[in-house]
Amino acid sequence: MGSALLSDLGTEIVIPICAVIGIVFSLVQWYLVSLVKLSPEHGENKKNGFNDSLIEEEEGINDQNVVVKCADIQNAISEGATSFLFTEYQYVGIFMVAFAVLIFLFLGSVEGFSTKSQPCTYNKEKMCKPALATAIFSTISFLLGAVTSVVSGFLGMKIATYANARTTLEARKGVGKAFITAFRSGAVMGFLLAANGLLVLYITINLFKLYYGDDWEGLFEAITGYGLGGSSMALFGRVGGGIYTKAADVGADLVGKVERNIPEDDPRNPAVIADNVGDNVGDIAGMGSDLFGSYAESSCAALVVASISSFGTNHDFTAMCYPLLISSMGILVCLITTLFATDFFEIKAVKEIEPALKNQLIISTALMTVGIAIVTWTCLPSSFTIFNFGTQKVVKNWQLFLCVAIGLWAGLIIGFVTEYYTSNAYSPVQDVADSCRTGAATNVIFGLALGYKSVIIPIFAIAIAIFVSFSFAAMYGIAVAALGMLSTIATGLAIDAYGPISDNAGGIAEMAGMSHRIRERTDALDAAGNTTAAIGKGFAIGSAALVSLALFGAFVSRAAITTVDVLTPEVFIGLIVGAMLPYWFSAMTMKSVGSAALKMVEEVRRQFNTIPGLMEGLAKPDYATCVKISTDASIKEMIPPGALVMLTPLIVGIFFGVETLSGVLAGALVSGVQIAISASNTGGAWDNAKKYIEAGASEHAKSLGPKGSECHKAAVIGDTIGDPLKDTSGPSLNILIKLMAVESLVFAPFFATHGGILFKIF
């Protein structure tokens, strides 16, 4: 078989060092962002001498009033976001404790809370630790995953609210300076999250090893709780944050833009602060938790399969840690990639923004391909065996390299297809914008068609990745393909977080009454950010499909199902019900946004009608009431969709058994991916069609505009319909398919022993 070049001791040093490098790099980026001062004395800074003083005169950098206003607005946004997340975490904390108790009771009862050693699941000759130990350690890893997920989201939100006003102030010096500030802030979040996720998982494995010793099968089964914790928190973060942000956004747009004809983010609009808070709690905190969940689950899926393959049975620690070593290499690759955007090249014009962000994806993918090759050849033996539904499949190390690489490149393809369908630089979005000539109805028809069409290539990319990786290395191949897609998570998140930060910066510029030119610069940053956010969602959905398939494979193995036969009624009813679940879930989240937006619209109208002097700018609106409407609605409305996802596997597993549950998981995966991609891309296209008309950058766009025209109003309506699709239902669906799969895996021992009550009776 041959042994790996990297020793076990080397592995134990390399993984934590890479994680620490990631954390240190993010702190350095934070420090560089903090050099932009939010205090009035910043006007004296003339480090470039002659050149800077000219810009200062031109853009009024010496206007101290603007700096104070920006700082005030930033504080209001930060306070709103912090108070919402604290409220959300109180509710989520209660759920977390209750679910932890449930995990302990269900898994402990598998062997009647016995403390005796038991024969191993996959190797009956060996003795493994008792089921009670798995129950205790799964509960601990669930809580660790949940806390890490919550912290990831919260830190992301803090960084974003710290950077938004600083990006606005830097925009006075030019678009390049503002871009670097926004991108660096995104990088802080990306690297903190990637490094924290890796470090916590690595430390957890080593601590659990003190008890489990040579029982790696039990050890890595207990580690799956980490993925479950990460994703269950992400679900509430995504749904709650999504409802919050879209209720405010829809309310602000419908009354402000369509009825009152005032610009976006106008300080006279009562919902404007809630809208900007929403960007941080939905797009930043929600996205952070979501991608952390994907990362944790793909690592757990790969580790579970590896523990019952030759890596685990031979106790080869370096090969066992292959998923973690890929993530470690990813941090180093993303670090180099980030420097291309912030230090090696400077952006001087608006048209360079989007290419710079796209280059981040291309550079990170190219470098990571080399990185994967290095990790594969140094950390894996030349050939080994992988568990494949009861048999051991012989795999060569180059085959595993191809599995990871195809996941990585499939991610890039999904990213670029998403960009093609959602960026206003290409014909699909321009066609949608053009359809606004004949009103909102045609805009909606074109937008929906675009979303459905945008599913085709990503699904082929995912299908090819699944086929190749499964052919080479069975379910382990699919798990590492998902890890390959997520290996550049630090860069992906940096690009993703950049969008909402730029969006907030534009809002602050408008509210602080800065010049039209500065708003143009922040709008250009924001338009590029919209596209990159869509790319980020594409990555999240693609990786979720692979992750949940890998988890599904691990579940089927753990529940001792030999084949999932669609022709048996138990499986087929599961399949058809599973395919329905994403629709039920989407209906809940869409309706939640609709009813919350309804309250918001009524409140904004009430303020415009009853506060004298509000439209003239003589009186201040009551921002706090709008923030409260969004907060209350999202906390109340996030519970039913969350309960649907969390309870379905438990109810199906207990009453109908593991065969029906396997059908439900397959059905939800197949339909969920399609809806998620089309919803995200439809919403992204409508948003950018509206921005295309507003910017009026080409002759075609000018013929559709200006702001306030009938064409523009039709585009705003399309954008408003797309808001809950792209920011609430679409992104939450990828958590639905992953979460149900990982939950089924964690509870698999219980379902296999005590499940299927109804079928046993009849």
PDB file of C-alpha atoms in Angstrom, residues 413-597:
ATOM      1  CA  ILE A 413     -18.520  26.362 -13.246  1.00  0.00           C
ATOM      2  CA  ILE A 414     -21.618  26.846 -11.052  1.00  0.00           C
ATOM      3  CA  GLY A 415     -20.199  30.220  -9.973  1.00  0.00           C
ATOM      4  CA  PHE A 416     -19.681  31.399 -13.552  1.00  0.00           C
ATOM      5  CA  VAL A 417     -23.048  30.164 -14.816  1.00  0.00           C
ATOM      6  CA  THR A 418     -24.707  31.949 -11.896  1.00  0.00           C
ATOM      7  CA  GLU A 419     -22.790  35.088 -12.790  1.00  0.00           C
ATOM      8  CA  TYR A 420     -23.848  34.849 -16.439  1.00  0.00           C
ATOM      9  CA  TYR A 421     -27.525  34.625 -15.456  1.00  0.00           C
ATOM     10  CA  THR A 422     -27.488  37.313 -12.747  1.00  0.00           C
ATOM     11  CA  SER A 423     -24.975  39.963 -13.871  1.00  0.00           C
ATOM     12  CA  ASN A 424     -26.325  42.908 -15.869  1.00  0.00           C
ATOM     13  CA  ALA A 425     -23.240  42.758 -18.106  1.00  0.00           C
ATOM     14  CA  TYR A 426     -24.773  39.829 -20.040  1.00  0.00           C
ATOM     15  CA  SER A 427     -27.832  39.371 -22.226  1.00  0.00           C
ATOM     16  CA  PRO A 428     -30.122  37.334 -19.865  1.00  0.00           C
ATOM     17  CA  VAL A 429     -30.497  40.182 -17.342  1.00  0.00           C
ATOM     18  CA  GLN A 430     -30.594  42.802 -20.112  1.00  0.00           C
ATOM     19  CA  ASP A 431     -33.489  40.871 -21.690  1.00  0.00           C
ATOM     20  CA  VAL A 432     -35.313  40.894 -18.363  1.00  0.00           C
ATOM     21  CA  ALA A 433     -34.724  44.664 -18.091  1.00  0.00           C
ATOM     22  CA  ASP A 434     -35.968  45.132 -21.642  1.00  0.00           C
ATOM     23  CA  SER A 435     -39.181  43.221 -20.832  1.00  0.00           C
ATOM     24  CA  CYS A 436     -40.054  45.991 -18.321  1.00  0.00           C
ATOM     25  CA  ARG A 437     -41.091  48.170 -21.292  1.00  0.00           C
ATOM     26  CA  THR A 438     -44.457  46.388 -21.288  1.00  0.00           C
ATOM     27  CA  GLY A 439     -44.914  46.408 -17.517  1.00  0.00           C
ATOM     28  CA  ALA A 440     -44.346  44.278 -14.445  1.00  0.00           C
ATOM     29  CA  ALA A 441     -46.140  41.161 -15.743  1.00  0.00           C
ATOM     30  CA  THR A 442     -43.727  40.529 -18.627  1.00  0.00           C
ATOM     31  CA  ASN A 443     -40.805  41.292 -16.307  1.00  0.00           C
ATOM     32  CA  VAL A 444     -42.024  38.557 -13.941  1.00  0.00           C
ATOM     33  CA  ILE A 445     -42.511  36.049 -16.797  1.00  0.00           C
ATOM     34  CA  PHE A 446     -39.013  36.683 -18.197  1.00  0.00           C
ATOM     35  CA  GLY A 447     -37.451  36.514 -14.726  1.00  0.00           C
ATOM     36  CA  LEU A 448     -39.072  33.181 -13.857  1.00  0.00           C
ATOM     37  CA  ALA A 449     -38.020  31.710 -17.216  1.00  0.00           C
ATOM     38  CA  LEU A 450     -34.441  32.868 -16.636  1.00  0.00           C
ATOM     39  CA  GLY A 451     -34.378  31.198 -13.199  1.00  0.00           C
ATOM     40  CA  TYR A 452     -35.631  27.866 -14.528  1.00  0.00           C
ATOM     41  CA  LYS A 453     -33.169  27.956 -17.409  1.00  0.00           C
ATOM     42  CA  SER A 454     -30.247  28.762 -15.097  1.00  0.00           C
ATOM     43  CA  VAL A 455     -30.692  25.366 -13.393  1.00  0.00           C
ATOM     44  CA  ILE A 456     -29.573  23.337 -16.431  1.00  0.00           C
ATOM     45  CA  ILE A 457     -25.773  23.707 -16.449  1.00  0.00           C
ATOM     46  CA  PRO A 458     -25.250  23.654 -12.641  1.00  0.00           C
ATOM     47  CA  ILE A 459     -27.224  20.390 -12.427  1.00  0.00           C
ATOM     48  CA  PHE A 460     -25.087  18.828 -15.169  1.00  0.00           C
ATOM     49  CA  ALA A 461     -21.955  20.021 -13.345  1.00  0.00           C
ATOM     50  CA  ILE A 462     -23.170  18.472 -10.072  1.00  0.00           C
ATOM     51  CA  ALA A 463     -24.211  15.257 -11.883  1.00  0.00           C
ATOM     52  CA  ILE A 464     -20.797  14.848 -13.548  1.00  0.00           C
ATOM     53  CA  ALA A 465     -19.022  15.569 -10.244  1.00  0.00           C
ATOM     54  CA  ILE A 466     -21.167  12.914  -8.508  1.00  0.00           C
ATOM     55  CA  PHE A 467     -20.624  10.311 -11.232  1.00  0.00           C
ATOM     56  CA  VAL A 468     -16.849  10.744 -11.443  1.00  0.00           C
ATOM     57  CA  SER A 469     -16.217  10.960  -7.704  1.00  0.00           C
ATOM     58  CA  PHE A 470     -18.496   7.996  -6.889  1.00  0.00           C
ATOM     59  CA  SER A 471     -16.916   5.854  -9.642  1.00  0.00           C
ATOM     60  CA  PHE A 472     -13.449   6.517  -8.240  1.00  0.00           C
ATOM     61  CA  ALA A 473     -13.978   6.454  -4.472  1.00  0.00           C
ATOM     62  CA  ALA A 474     -17.618   5.630  -3.632  1.00  0.00           C
ATOM     63  CA  MET A 475     -19.282   7.853  -1.022  1.00  0.00           C
ATOM     64  CA  TYR A 476     -15.922   9.086   0.284  1.00  0.00           C
ATOM     65  CA  GLY A 477     -15.271  10.510  -3.191  1.00  0.00           C
ATOM     66  CA  ILE A 478     -18.504  12.513  -3.065  1.00  0.00           C
ATOM     67  CA  ALA A 479     -17.716  13.809   0.450  1.00  0.00           C
ATOM     68  CA  VAL A 480     -14.255  15.031  -0.599  1.00  0.00           C
ATOM     69  CA  ALA A 481     -15.712  16.510  -3.821  1.00  0.00           C
ATOM     70  CA  ALA A 482     -17.976  18.620  -1.576  1.00  0.00           C
ATOM     71  CA  LEU A 483     -14.910  19.554   0.470  1.00  0.00           C
ATOM     72  CA  GLY A 484     -13.122  20.494  -2.747  1.00  0.00           C
ATOM     73  CA  MET A 485     -15.961  22.866  -3.610  1.00  0.00           C
ATOM     74  CA  LEU A 486     -15.718  24.375  -0.112  1.00  0.00           C
ATOM     75  CA  SER A 487     -11.911  24.327   0.120  1.00  0.00           C
ATOM     76  CA  THR A 488     -11.718  27.961  -0.998  1.00  0.00           C
ATOM     77  CA  ILE A 489     -14.425  28.962   1.504  1.00  0.00           C
ATOM     78  CA  ALA A 490     -12.335  31.870   2.865  1.00  0.00           C
ATOM     79  CA  THR A 491     -12.232  33.568  -0.566  1.00  0.00           C
ATOM     80  CA  GLY A 492     -15.854  32.616  -1.305  1.00  0.00           C
ATOM     81  CA  LEU A 493     -17.030  34.204   1.915  1.00  0.00           C
ATOM     82  CA  ALA A 494     -14.862  37.295   1.433  1.00  0.00           C
ATOM     83  CA  ILE A 495     -16.500  37.867  -1.971  1.00  0.00           C
ATOM     84  CA  ASP A 496     -19.901  37.136  -0.503  1.00  0.00           C
ATOM     85  CA  ALA A 497     -19.631  39.399   2.544  1.00  0.00           C
ATOM     86  CA  TYR A 498     -18.251  42.186   0.340  1.00  0.00           C
ATOM     87  CA  GLY A 499     -21.731  42.577  -1.255  1.00  0.00           C
ATOM     88  CA  PRO A 500     -23.800  43.513   1.834  1.00  0.00           C
ATOM     89  CA  ILE A 501     -20.954  45.717   3.141  1.00  0.00           C
ATOM     90  CA  SER A 502     -21.000  47.690  -0.143  1.00  0.00           C
ATOM     91  CA  ASP A 503     -24.810  47.806  -0.053  1.00  0.00           C
ATOM     92  CA  ASN A 504     -24.694  49.298   3.447  1.00  0.00           C
ATOM     93  CA  ALA A 505     -21.980  51.749   2.371  1.00  0.00           C
ATOM     94  CA  GLY A 506     -24.289  53.045  -0.376  1.00  0.00           C
ATOM     95  CA  GLY A 507     -27.140  53.389   2.104  1.00  0.00           C
ATOM     96  CA  ILE A 508     -24.957  55.342   4.519  1.00  0.00           C
ATOM     97  CA  ALA A 509     -23.768  57.654   1.690  1.00  0.00           C
ATOM     98  CA  GLU A 510     -27.390  58.416   0.779  1.00  0.00           C
ATOM     99  CA  MET A 511     -28.481  58.958   4.401  1.00  0.00           C
ATOM    100  CA  ALA A 512     -25.489  61.166   5.200  1.00  0.00           C
ATOM    101  CA  GLY A 513     -26.341  63.356   2.211  1.00  0.00           C
ATOM    102  CA  MET A 514     -23.044  62.776   0.371  1.00  0.00           C
ATOM    103  CA  SER A 515     -22.535  63.867  -3.224  1.00  0.00           C
ATOM    104  CA  HIS A 516     -24.066  62.078  -6.206  1.00  0.00           C
ATOM    105  CA  ARG A 517     -20.619  60.931  -7.386  1.00  0.00           C
ATOM    106  CA  ILE A 518     -19.923  59.044  -4.167  1.00  0.00           C
ATOM    107  CA  ARG A 519     -23.299  57.330  -4.393  1.00  0.00           C
ATOM    108  CA  GLU A 520     -22.396  56.304  -7.967  1.00  0.00           C
ATOM    109  CA  ARG A 521     -19.196  54.687  -6.701  1.00  0.00           C
ATOM    110  CA  THR A 522     -20.935  52.794  -3.886  1.00  0.00           C
ATOM    111  CA  ASP A 523     -23.661  51.722  -6.344  1.00  0.00           C
ATOM    112  CA  ALA A 524     -21.001  50.295  -8.660  1.00  0.00           C
ATOM    113  CA  LEU A 525     -19.510  48.361  -5.725  1.00  0.00           C
ATOM    114  CA  ASP A 526     -22.988  47.184  -4.748  1.00  0.00           C
ATOM    115  CA  ALA A 527     -23.961  46.000  -8.266  1.00  0.00           C
ATOM    116  CA  ALA A 528     -20.804  43.863  -8.420  1.00  0.00           C
ATOM    117  CA  GLY A 529     -21.617  42.670  -4.889  1.00  0.00           C
ATOM    118  CA  ASN A 530     -25.087  41.562  -5.994  1.00  0.00           C
ATOM    119  CA  THR A 531     -23.604  39.290  -8.609  1.00  0.00           C
ATOM    120  CA  THR A 532     -20.978  37.903  -6.238  1.00  0.00           C
ATOM    121  CA  ALA A 533     -23.692  37.224  -3.646  1.00  0.00           C
ATOM    122  CA  ALA A 534     -25.502  35.165  -6.289  1.00  0.00           C
ATOM    123  CA  ILE A 535     -22.229  33.319  -7.022  1.00  0.00           C
ATOM    124  CA  GLY A 536     -21.842  32.647  -3.291  1.00  0.00           C
ATOM    125  CA  LYS A 537     -25.358  31.217  -3.136  1.00  0.00           C
ATOM    126  CA  GLY A 538     -24.566  29.027  -6.170  1.00  0.00           C
ATOM    127  CA  PHE A 539     -21.542  27.612  -4.333  1.00  0.00           C
ATOM    128  CA  ALA A 540     -23.586  27.045  -1.178  1.00  0.00           C
ATOM    129  CA  ILE A 541     -26.323  25.192  -3.105  1.00  0.00           C
ATOM    130  CA  GLY A 542     -23.886  23.095  -5.189  1.00  0.00           C
ATOM    131  CA  SER A 543     -21.866  22.068  -2.155  1.00  0.00           C
ATOM    132  CA  ALA A 544     -25.087  21.333  -0.222  1.00  0.00           C
ATOM    133  CA  ALA A 545     -26.150  18.873  -2.944  1.00  0.00           C
ATOM    134  CA  LEU A 546     -22.842  16.986  -2.723  1.00  0.00           C
ATOM    135  CA  VAL A 547     -22.690  17.167   1.074  1.00  0.00           C
ATOM    136  CA  SER A 548     -26.203  15.840   1.562  1.00  0.00           C
ATOM    137  CA  LEU A 549     -25.568  13.011  -0.901  1.00  0.00           C
ATOM    138  CA  ALA A 550     -22.404  12.037   1.021  1.00  0.00           C
ATOM    139  CA  LEU A 551     -24.336  12.209   4.312  1.00  0.00           C
ATOM    140  CA  PHE A 552     -27.116  10.157   2.704  1.00  0.00           C
ATOM    141  CA  GLY A 553     -24.544   7.479   1.811  1.00  0.00           C
ATOM    142  CA  ALA A 554     -23.180   7.480   5.359  1.00  0.00           C
ATOM    143  CA  PHE A 555     -26.741   7.240   6.735  1.00  0.00           C
ATOM    144  CA  VAL A 556     -27.630   4.285   4.479  1.00  0.00           C
ATOM    145  CA  SER A 557     -24.437   2.476   5.595  1.00  0.00           C
ATOM    146  CA  ARG A 558     -25.000   3.252   9.285  1.00  0.00           C
ATOM    147  CA  ALA A 559     -28.664   2.213   9.203  1.00  0.00           C
ATOM    148  CA  ALA A 560     -27.588  -1.095   7.540  1.00  0.00           C
ATOM    149  CA  ILE A 561     -29.803  -0.595   4.462  1.00  0.00           C
ATOM    150  CA  THR A 562     -28.459  -2.806   1.669  1.00  0.00           C
ATOM    151  CA  THR A 563     -30.301  -1.139  -1.234  1.00  0.00           C
ATOM    152  CA  VAL A 564     -32.693   1.792  -1.581  1.00  0.00           C
ATOM    153  CA  ASP A 565     -35.270   0.307  -3.964  1.00  0.00           C
ATOM    154  CA  VAL A 566     -37.627   2.914  -5.451  1.00  0.00           C
ATOM    155  CA  LEU A 567     -40.073   0.183  -6.458  1.00  0.00           C
ATOM    156  CA  THR A 568     -40.908  -0.698  -2.853  1.00  0.00           C
ATOM    157  CA  PRO A 569     -43.878   1.317  -1.549  1.00  0.00           C
ATOM    158  CA  GLU A 570     -42.057   2.304   1.698  1.00  0.00           C
ATOM    159  CA  VAL A 571     -39.303   4.049  -0.274  1.00  0.00           C
ATOM    160  CA  PHE A 572     -41.539   5.539  -2.974  1.00  0.00           C
ATOM    161  CA  ILE A 573     -43.928   7.237  -0.544  1.00  0.00           C
ATOM    162  CA  GLY A 574     -40.841   8.708   1.166  1.00  0.00           C
ATOM    163  CA  LEU A 575     -39.512   9.894  -2.193  1.00  0.00           C
ATOM    164  CA  ILE A 576     -42.676  11.714  -3.209  1.00  0.00           C
ATOM    165  CA  VAL A 577     -43.185  13.287   0.230  1.00  0.00           C
ATOM    166  CA  GLY A 578     -39.511  14.302   0.386  1.00  0.00           C
ATOM    167  CA  ALA A 579     -39.809  16.045  -2.997  1.00  0.00           C
ATOM    168  CA  MET A 580     -42.790  18.003  -1.650  1.00  0.00           C
ATOM    169  CA  LEU A 581     -40.987  19.281   1.478  1.00  0.00           C
ATOM    170  CA  PRO A 582     -38.970  22.078  -0.237  1.00  0.00           C
ATOM    171  CA  TYR A 583     -42.267  23.471  -1.597  1.00  0.00           C
ATOM    172  CA  TRP A 584     -43.899  23.375   1.832  1.00  0.00           C
ATOM    173  CA  PHE A 585     -40.829  25.003   3.371  1.00  0.00           C
ATOM    174  CA  SER A 586     -40.692  27.699   0.633  1.00  0.00           C
ATOM    175  CA  ALA A 587     -44.408  28.416   1.075  1.00  0.00           C
ATOM    176  CA  MET A 588     -43.850  29.017   4.795  1.00  0.00           C
ATOM    177  CA  THR A 589     -40.862  31.322   4.350  1.00  0.00           C
ATOM    178  CA  MET A 590     -42.392  33.280   1.437  1.00  0.00           C
ATOM    179  CA  LYS A 591     -45.644  33.823   3.321  1.00  0.00           C
ATOM    180  CA  SER A 592     -43.689  34.917   6.404  1.00  0.00           C
ATOM    181  CA  VAL A 593     -41.899  37.582   4.362  1.00  0.00           C
ATOM    182  CA  GLY A 594     -45.206  38.625   2.781  1.00  0.00           C
ATOM    183  CA  SER A 595     -47.065  39.059   6.072  1.00  0.00           C
ATOM    184  CA  ALA A 596     -44.116  40.850   7.733  1.00  0.00           C
ATOM    185  CA  ALA A 597     -43.757  43.132   4.678  1.00  0.00           C
TER     186      ALA A 597
END
